[in-house]
Structure formats: C-alpha cells, structure tokens
Amino acid sequence: MQATQIGRSLAVWSRSRLCCRVVCCVPRVEAVSALRAPHCRKRSSKAGLSPSVRGLSAVTASASASAAEGGAAGGMAGSHADLMKAFQACVPALSGANYKGQHGKVGILGGCREYTGAPFFAAMSASRVGADLMFVFCTESASIVIKTFSPDLIVMPLLPERPVFDDPPPEAEVSKMVDRSSALILPWMRKLSCLVVGPGMGDDPFVAAASRLVIKECRRANIPLVVDGSGINLIVAEPQLVKGYTNCVVTPNIAELGRIAGAVGVSLKGSIGSSWQQHAQEIAAALGGPVLISKGPADIITDGKAVLSCKVPATPKRCGGQGDVLAGIIATFVSWATRPGASRDLLVASYAACALLRTSSHTAFGKADRAMIASDVIAELQPTFLRVLSG
C-alpha cells in the first residue's frame, strides 16, 4: 500500500517536473510512539486565568472596530485593549531563575532548495518576540544557506528531498528515506514548545511524506502546531491531519481558505475575495478543533465557536514573508499560552500575534514605504512588543 501510493506521487512528479500536490503515505515510525511533550500534558483550563480570559471561550461576537490603536474587536465583552491585556497575563516574566528554553523552544519544519527565506523569517520572528531557542528542520540543499543567515538558529538538514536532474529512486528506497528522515526528526519534537509546519516546505513529495508523519506524531504527543504556507497543502489533501485537534492554529490566506473550504465540504459563493472570510467560522467548525486565522484586510480568528476580528492598521504593501513572520510570532505566543498554569487560550494568543504583526508592518511601511521588505517588519517586532504588550 505504502509503495503504491509513493509510486503514484513519483509518477506524477516525473511527468511534470513541476508542482506535485500528491501526499505520500508512509507507515508510522514506532521509535517515538510514546512521545509526549512534558509541558503539554493535559491540565485544568482554569488554572491561572483572569476572569476576562476565562470568559472568552464561551462568547461569540461579530467584529466591530474601535478608534484606539489596533482598531479591532472580538469575541468578548471588550475591545482590542481588553484582548491585549488578556494576553499580557500569558507573557512570562524575566527572572534570574529562568533556564534556557523556558520561554519557548520553537521548531520550523520547512526549507527546501527553492525556499530558504521563509523558515528563516519564521524562526527569527519567534526569537524577536521572545522565544529562547529556534530549530529549523529542512532539506540538505537548504541547510547551509539558512545557517549563513544567522548563527542564532539551530539548523538540521533532516528532511528528504527529490533529485533535481536524476530520476527518482525506486519506491522502496523512497520509503526508507522518508522513514529514516522521520525517525531522526521526531525525537527533537519532545524538546519543542511549538512546531510550525510549512514555511518554505515547497511541493516536494518526499518532504510532504515526512511532514505528514511528523504532524501525526506531534498530535499524538499533544505538541502545539502552527500550520502555514505549504503545510496547508497537507491539510487540503488530508483534513484529518488536524481535524479535532485543539492544540493547533491554521493560518490560510484567502486563496488557501477557499481550498480548505473545498476539502471540508464548505461551499463558497462568488469569486475569490474577502467576502469568503464570512465563512471562516463555518470552515473552522468543520475542522472541529483548530483555531483558524483567515488572513485578509481584517484577520478573522475563530475556533468555530468564538470569532475575533483584528482590524489593526497594517501595511498596504504585501511583500513576501509577512505570513512567515506571523507564523513565528504565533508559535512563541502559543508556547506561552500553553505553559503550565497559563490560559491555554489560543484565540487570544492568535489575536495578539495578528495585532503585533499588523502594527509592526504599519510602522515598517511608514519608514520604508514601497521599499519595505519582511526584514523591515521583523526589525519592528521588538519595539512594538514593548509598546503594546509590556504592560
């Protein structure tokens, strides 16, 4: 069964040498079947919650704008300021008693021959908002490039990749490559507070096969996931990967939102546009667990029950990499929200991440105008964080 499905993927790739969306099925690696992140064991959702955070999960509200910085509102009886204050309770205090990694160990699963910037942007953004350690799991062809971007990243070339000029290896050999890759990656997962799947992943069927297995094992271990970029292709192909998983945030743009809708049986009328975001809650409900962030003119954040809308002023320029920056911010904020005694409220964490990115990009555009790039936005994360989230 495994060899047949991998063979079909390779056959499609061999014919086109272009975008392969087929996801290979491989057997589960048993080496880490008992994997469980110690910081993610189930605990009371009421521990350490403020009344405003505790009440959010039971409320669904439509979006309304405010004139305050952020001009946003959401699913609680309050404003943008209330939501940001609620998340401040999740921000860990800095003290001499902290150990390395206590404020976040974020992993990025992605990075291939074509795309090396995306995992770098995601990892550095996680760092710039407060994560302690950043791991990048990428293909061998991407690893040296990403290492040269920054010595602050731990870069491991553990993802398999298809050959460029040669014919793909036999199906049995591909299966062994995927199994070997996954077996090397999975033990690292227990070290992480959150894993981002997708930045720079591309369309390599070898990478897709290994990534699917990693997602399944992280879910079994209750490790928080952020699925972005090419990782969304995996969900479109197999929604069951994240269906029902509440420790997960999915971040589609409007086009990707439409593809997820089709995969879960939600009908979207009309041509692609922001009107599709009206169905975000329905799509999230169909997924039955993950928080869905529908990125657009306003960011719609919903778990299928509560709905928040972030209308913080943002940049009018859509340069590449902004989605990767958001994914990294979310990973750090989710790491904090899922610490022992924290709120475990991924809606509030996601809202705060969207607000921080939008404010940072707005500031960066004010300085660079049309020349703004993702690195300019990352440079604004720390001062913006201090301004809006440090009390």
XYZ file of C-alpha atoms in Angstrom:
391
model
C 0.000 0.000 0.000
C 2.773 2.371 1.010
C 4.907 1.647 -2.051
C 1.934 2.002 -4.384
C 0.992 5.441 -3.039
C 4.553 6.695 -3.090
C 4.877 5.362 -6.624
C 1.864 7.354 -7.731
C 3.388 10.523 -6.279
C 6.654 9.928 -8.065
C 4.898 9.154 -11.330
C 3.092 12.488 -11.228
C 6.318 14.292 -10.445
C 8.249 12.518 -13.206
C 5.660 13.512 -15.810
C 5.504 17.153 -14.889
C 8.715 18.014 -13.031
C 6.581 20.787 -11.633
C 4.154 21.215 -8.746
C 3.352 17.874 -7.167
C 0.479 18.006 -4.705
C 0.301 14.284 -4.062
C 0.978 13.405 -0.465
C 2.779 10.132 0.087
C 1.508 7.729 2.713
C 4.113 6.036 4.836
C 3.836 3.791 7.888
C 4.099 5.336 11.275
C 7.552 5.308 12.840
C 7.345 3.445 16.132
C 10.573 4.778 17.608
C 8.793 7.654 19.332
C 5.251 6.368 19.655
C 5.325 7.305 23.321
C 6.494 10.838 22.542
C 4.858 13.401 24.768
C 5.949 16.941 25.464
C 6.195 17.407 29.232
C 4.873 20.975 29.047
C 1.796 19.876 27.082
C 0.255 17.354 29.441
C -3.429 17.947 29.994
C -4.190 20.299 32.816
C -7.055 22.397 34.055
C -8.000 25.138 31.631
C -8.944 27.327 34.575
C -5.508 27.428 36.133
C -4.081 30.904 36.246
C -6.809 32.505 34.139
C -8.034 36.018 34.623
C -11.840 36.404 34.547
C -11.712 38.088 31.140
C -9.713 35.258 29.562
C -11.817 32.583 31.264
C -14.974 34.070 29.808
C -13.770 34.337 26.236
C -14.249 30.716 25.259
C -17.975 30.915 25.905
C -18.583 34.032 23.847
C -19.113 34.515 20.138
C -19.270 38.046 18.820
C -19.158 39.797 15.493
C -16.358 42.157 14.630
C -16.535 45.828 15.431
C -13.832 48.432 15.065
C -12.524 50.818 17.681
C -10.689 54.056 17.223
C -7.938 53.020 19.581
C -4.590 51.755 18.310
C -5.475 48.448 16.791
C -8.974 49.479 15.739
C -10.131 45.943 16.424
C -12.544 43.997 18.478
C -13.549 40.453 19.087
C -15.426 37.732 20.856
C -15.510 39.123 24.363
C -17.280 41.983 26.045
C -14.383 44.303 25.494
C -12.130 45.881 22.925
C -8.753 45.463 21.332
C -7.254 46.759 24.586
C -9.094 44.091 26.596
C -7.781 41.306 24.376
C -4.214 42.558 24.502
C -4.438 42.898 28.273
C -5.759 39.343 28.483
C -2.743 38.074 26.572
C -0.340 40.045 28.757
C -1.165 37.554 31.506
C 0.480 34.872 29.338
C 3.739 36.777 28.808
C 6.332 35.155 31.103
C 8.262 37.371 33.458
C 12.010 37.556 33.000
C 13.934 36.497 36.086
C 17.283 35.083 37.032
C 15.581 31.781 37.765
C 14.710 31.121 34.109
C 16.552 28.375 32.277
C 17.395 28.319 28.583
C 14.354 27.419 26.559
C 11.810 28.097 29.284
C 10.313 30.962 27.287
C 9.926 28.970 24.119
C 11.601 26.314 22.021
C 10.138 26.811 18.570
C 10.653 24.455 15.655
C 10.163 25.239 11.968
C 9.515 22.302 9.641
C 10.329 23.616 6.187
C 13.035 24.979 3.965
C 13.964 23.480 0.631
C 16.109 24.126 -2.430
C 13.794 26.861 -3.721
C 12.712 28.486 -0.457
C 15.255 29.327 2.228
C 13.965 32.716 3.374
C 10.606 31.565 4.723
C 11.883 29.324 7.552
C 14.447 31.970 8.457
C 11.763 34.674 8.723
C 9.546 32.431 10.860
C 12.365 31.400 13.195
C 13.775 34.888 13.648
C 10.315 36.334 14.279
C 9.762 33.764 17.007
C 13.050 34.893 18.510
C 12.373 38.625 18.204
C 9.188 38.364 20.239
C 10.812 36.321 22.979
C 11.437 32.638 22.185
C 14.725 31.318 23.567
C 15.632 28.601 21.067
C 14.761 28.183 17.385
C 15.170 24.944 15.440
C 14.839 24.630 11.657
C 14.287 21.173 10.140
C 14.953 21.475 6.414
C 16.395 19.685 3.397
C 20.128 19.328 2.945
C 20.181 21.717 -0.022
C 18.654 24.483 2.117
C 20.598 23.980 5.318
C 23.894 25.713 4.532
C 22.079 28.734 3.113
C 19.887 29.089 6.214
C 22.879 28.604 8.520
C 24.628 31.527 6.841
C 21.620 33.777 7.502
C 22.069 33.610 11.265
C 24.163 31.769 13.850
C 21.240 32.072 16.271
C 19.338 29.269 14.572
C 19.811 25.541 15.099
C 19.533 24.189 11.570
C 19.227 20.459 10.913
C 19.153 19.055 7.343
C 16.906 16.108 8.144
C 14.144 16.356 5.526
C 14.495 14.104 2.459
C 14.312 15.656 -0.984
C 13.797 14.519 -4.550
C 16.703 14.726 -7.009
C 16.765 17.613 -9.472
C 18.216 16.037 -12.601
C 18.257 12.311 -11.910
C 15.246 10.049 -11.953
C 13.712 9.447 -8.520
C 14.945 6.366 -6.681
C 12.839 3.182 -6.546
C 9.707 3.318 -4.417
C 11.137 1.071 -1.729
C 14.182 3.317 -1.397
C 11.990 6.419 -1.138
C 10.025 4.776 1.661
C 13.253 4.046 3.533
C 14.403 7.656 3.069
C 11.145 9.008 4.481
C 11.191 6.608 7.431
C 14.818 7.417 8.187
C 14.179 11.159 7.986
C 11.154 10.995 10.260
C 12.969 8.819 12.781
C 15.711 11.463 13.024
C 13.309 14.412 13.325
C 10.762 13.042 15.750
C 12.991 12.756 18.865
C 13.594 16.512 18.610
C 9.868 17.175 18.873
C 9.795 16.411 22.604
C 12.098 19.403 23.100
C 9.706 21.867 21.444
C 7.043 24.115 22.910
C 5.532 24.593 19.432
C 6.175 23.405 15.875
C 5.463 25.492 12.762
C 4.795 23.315 9.724
C 5.071 24.755 6.243
C 7.320 27.823 5.777
C 9.455 27.106 2.714
C 8.320 23.488 2.545
C 7.586 23.637 -1.192
C 5.907 20.843 -3.124
C 8.432 18.028 -2.818
C 6.537 14.729 -2.289
C 9.408 13.338 -0.195
C 9.155 16.318 2.178
C 5.364 16.022 2.262
C 5.528 12.352 3.250
C 7.914 13.004 6.138
C 5.952 16.075 7.265
C 2.691 14.172 7.410
C 4.248 11.643 9.737
C 5.703 14.372 11.947
C 2.300 16.095 12.223
C 0.667 12.836 13.293
C 3.268 12.162 15.957
C 3.128 15.730 17.290
C -0.624 15.404 17.557
C -0.311 12.146 19.466
C 2.062 13.913 21.838
C -0.214 16.981 22.161
C 2.540 19.291 20.924
C 1.158 22.654 19.735
C 1.194 23.120 15.962
C 1.026 26.121 13.647
C 0.278 25.162 10.050
C 1.156 27.790 7.457
C 2.257 28.147 3.839
C 2.912 24.864 2.057
C 1.828 22.988 5.174
C -1.741 23.954 4.301
C -1.430 21.774 1.184
C -1.197 18.791 3.523
C -4.436 19.768 5.255
C -6.215 20.276 1.940
C -5.108 16.804 0.846
C -5.940 15.213 4.204
C -8.053 17.328 6.591
C -7.963 14.523 9.169
C -4.389 15.518 9.991
C -5.726 18.383 12.136
C -9.470 17.714 12.436
C -10.469 17.765 16.066
C -7.023 18.908 17.275
C -7.482 21.891 19.578
C -3.761 22.478 20.086
C -3.345 23.774 16.553
C -3.518 27.079 14.648
C -4.009 27.150 10.861
C -3.196 30.385 9.013
C -4.607 30.457 5.448
C -4.694 33.464 3.166
C -7.926 33.933 1.241
C -6.961 31.593 -1.619
C -5.862 28.900 0.833
C -9.063 29.435 2.821
C -11.027 28.553 -0.303
C -9.057 25.369 -0.789
C -9.574 24.303 2.824
C -13.282 25.041 2.455
C -13.474 22.690 -0.511
C -11.634 19.987 1.403
C -14.074 20.095 4.355
C -17.215 20.492 2.279
C -17.986 24.178 2.832
C -19.349 25.924 -0.268
C -18.042 29.421 -1.028
C -20.046 31.524 -3.449
C -18.693 34.080 -5.870
C -15.137 34.730 -6.959
C -12.156 34.826 -4.655
C -12.142 37.814 -2.340
C -12.514 38.989 1.241
C -16.199 38.011 1.180
C -15.020 34.416 1.586
C -13.844 35.325 5.078
C -17.501 35.428 6.156
C -17.331 31.624 6.053
C -14.263 31.363 8.308
C -16.297 30.307 11.334
C -18.108 27.632 9.323
C -14.816 26.290 7.982
C -13.269 26.245 11.463
C -16.345 24.430 12.795
C -15.920 21.814 10.063
C -12.322 21.290 11.202
C -13.684 20.845 14.703
C -10.798 21.957 16.877
C -8.010 24.092 15.395
C -8.032 27.867 15.591
C -8.333 29.261 12.073
C -6.786 32.620 11.197
C -8.188 33.853 7.903
C -5.674 36.478 6.798
C -7.016 39.409 4.806
C -7.987 43.090 5.053
C -9.070 42.092 8.559
C -7.758 38.941 10.209
C -10.650 36.692 11.239
C -9.711 34.409 14.125
C -12.092 31.630 15.070
C -12.287 28.136 16.504
C -15.751 27.609 15.033
C -17.417 28.905 18.186
C -15.914 32.254 19.157
C -14.928 34.777 16.490
C -12.445 37.626 16.769
C -11.669 40.192 14.090
C -8.372 42.053 14.103
C -8.570 45.317 12.185
C -5.361 46.836 13.461
C -3.958 49.230 10.811
C -1.431 47.320 8.707
C 0.840 47.940 5.765
C -0.760 48.463 2.350
C 2.188 46.640 0.798
C 2.044 42.852 0.602
C 5.693 41.857 0.380
C 6.754 38.245 0.600
C 7.477 36.788 4.009
C 4.836 38.524 6.123
C 2.911 35.292 6.585
C 6.094 33.579 7.761
C 6.672 36.381 10.252
C 3.147 35.904 11.609
C 3.650 32.138 11.919
C 6.770 32.675 14.035
C 5.021 35.164 16.314
C 2.087 32.806 16.785
C 4.451 29.959 17.688
C 6.019 31.935 20.519
C 2.688 33.248 21.798
C 1.143 29.766 21.679
C 4.197 28.453 23.558
C 3.444 30.929 26.322
C -0.297 30.305 26.331
C 0.213 26.550 26.726
C 2.715 26.717 29.585
C 1.657 25.104 32.881
C -0.736 27.451 34.623
C -1.304 29.657 31.579
C -4.647 30.290 29.913
C -4.343 27.746 27.064
C -6.432 30.213 25.083
C -5.127 30.002 21.535
C -7.740 32.501 20.325
C -6.319 35.285 22.482
C -2.731 34.304 21.629
C -3.552 34.331 17.917
C -5.300 37.686 18.161
C -2.300 39.224 19.931
C 0.040 37.821 17.264
C -2.050 39.292 14.441
C -2.217 42.661 16.177
C 1.534 42.721 16.768
C 2.327 41.861 13.151
C -0.095 44.415 11.742
C 1.209 47.180 13.984
C 4.835 46.281 13.204
C 4.208 46.203 9.457
C 2.381 49.522 9.643
C 5.377 51.078 11.388
C 7.835 49.498 8.929
C 5.873 50.803 5.958
C 5.886 54.273 7.491
C 9.677 54.197 7.353
C 10.414 52.283 4.139
C 7.271 52.919 2.081
C 7.341 50.889 -1.150
C 10.794 49.533 -0.335
C 9.524 47.658 2.728
C 10.549 44.007 2.958
C 9.938 41.282 5.546
C 13.222 42.035 7.317
C 11.986 45.584 7.974
C 8.907 44.163 9.686
C 10.997 41.823 11.831
C 13.110 44.793 12.936
C 9.969 46.448 14.304
C 8.722 43.451 16.308
C 10.716 44.079 19.468
C 9.968 47.812 19.889
C 6.318 47.211 19.004
C 6.114 44.382 21.536
C 7.498 46.658 24.239
C 4.973 49.320 23.343
C 1.821 47.209 23.191
C 2.474 44.112 25.328
C 4.895 45.026 28.089
C 2.413 46.494 30.490
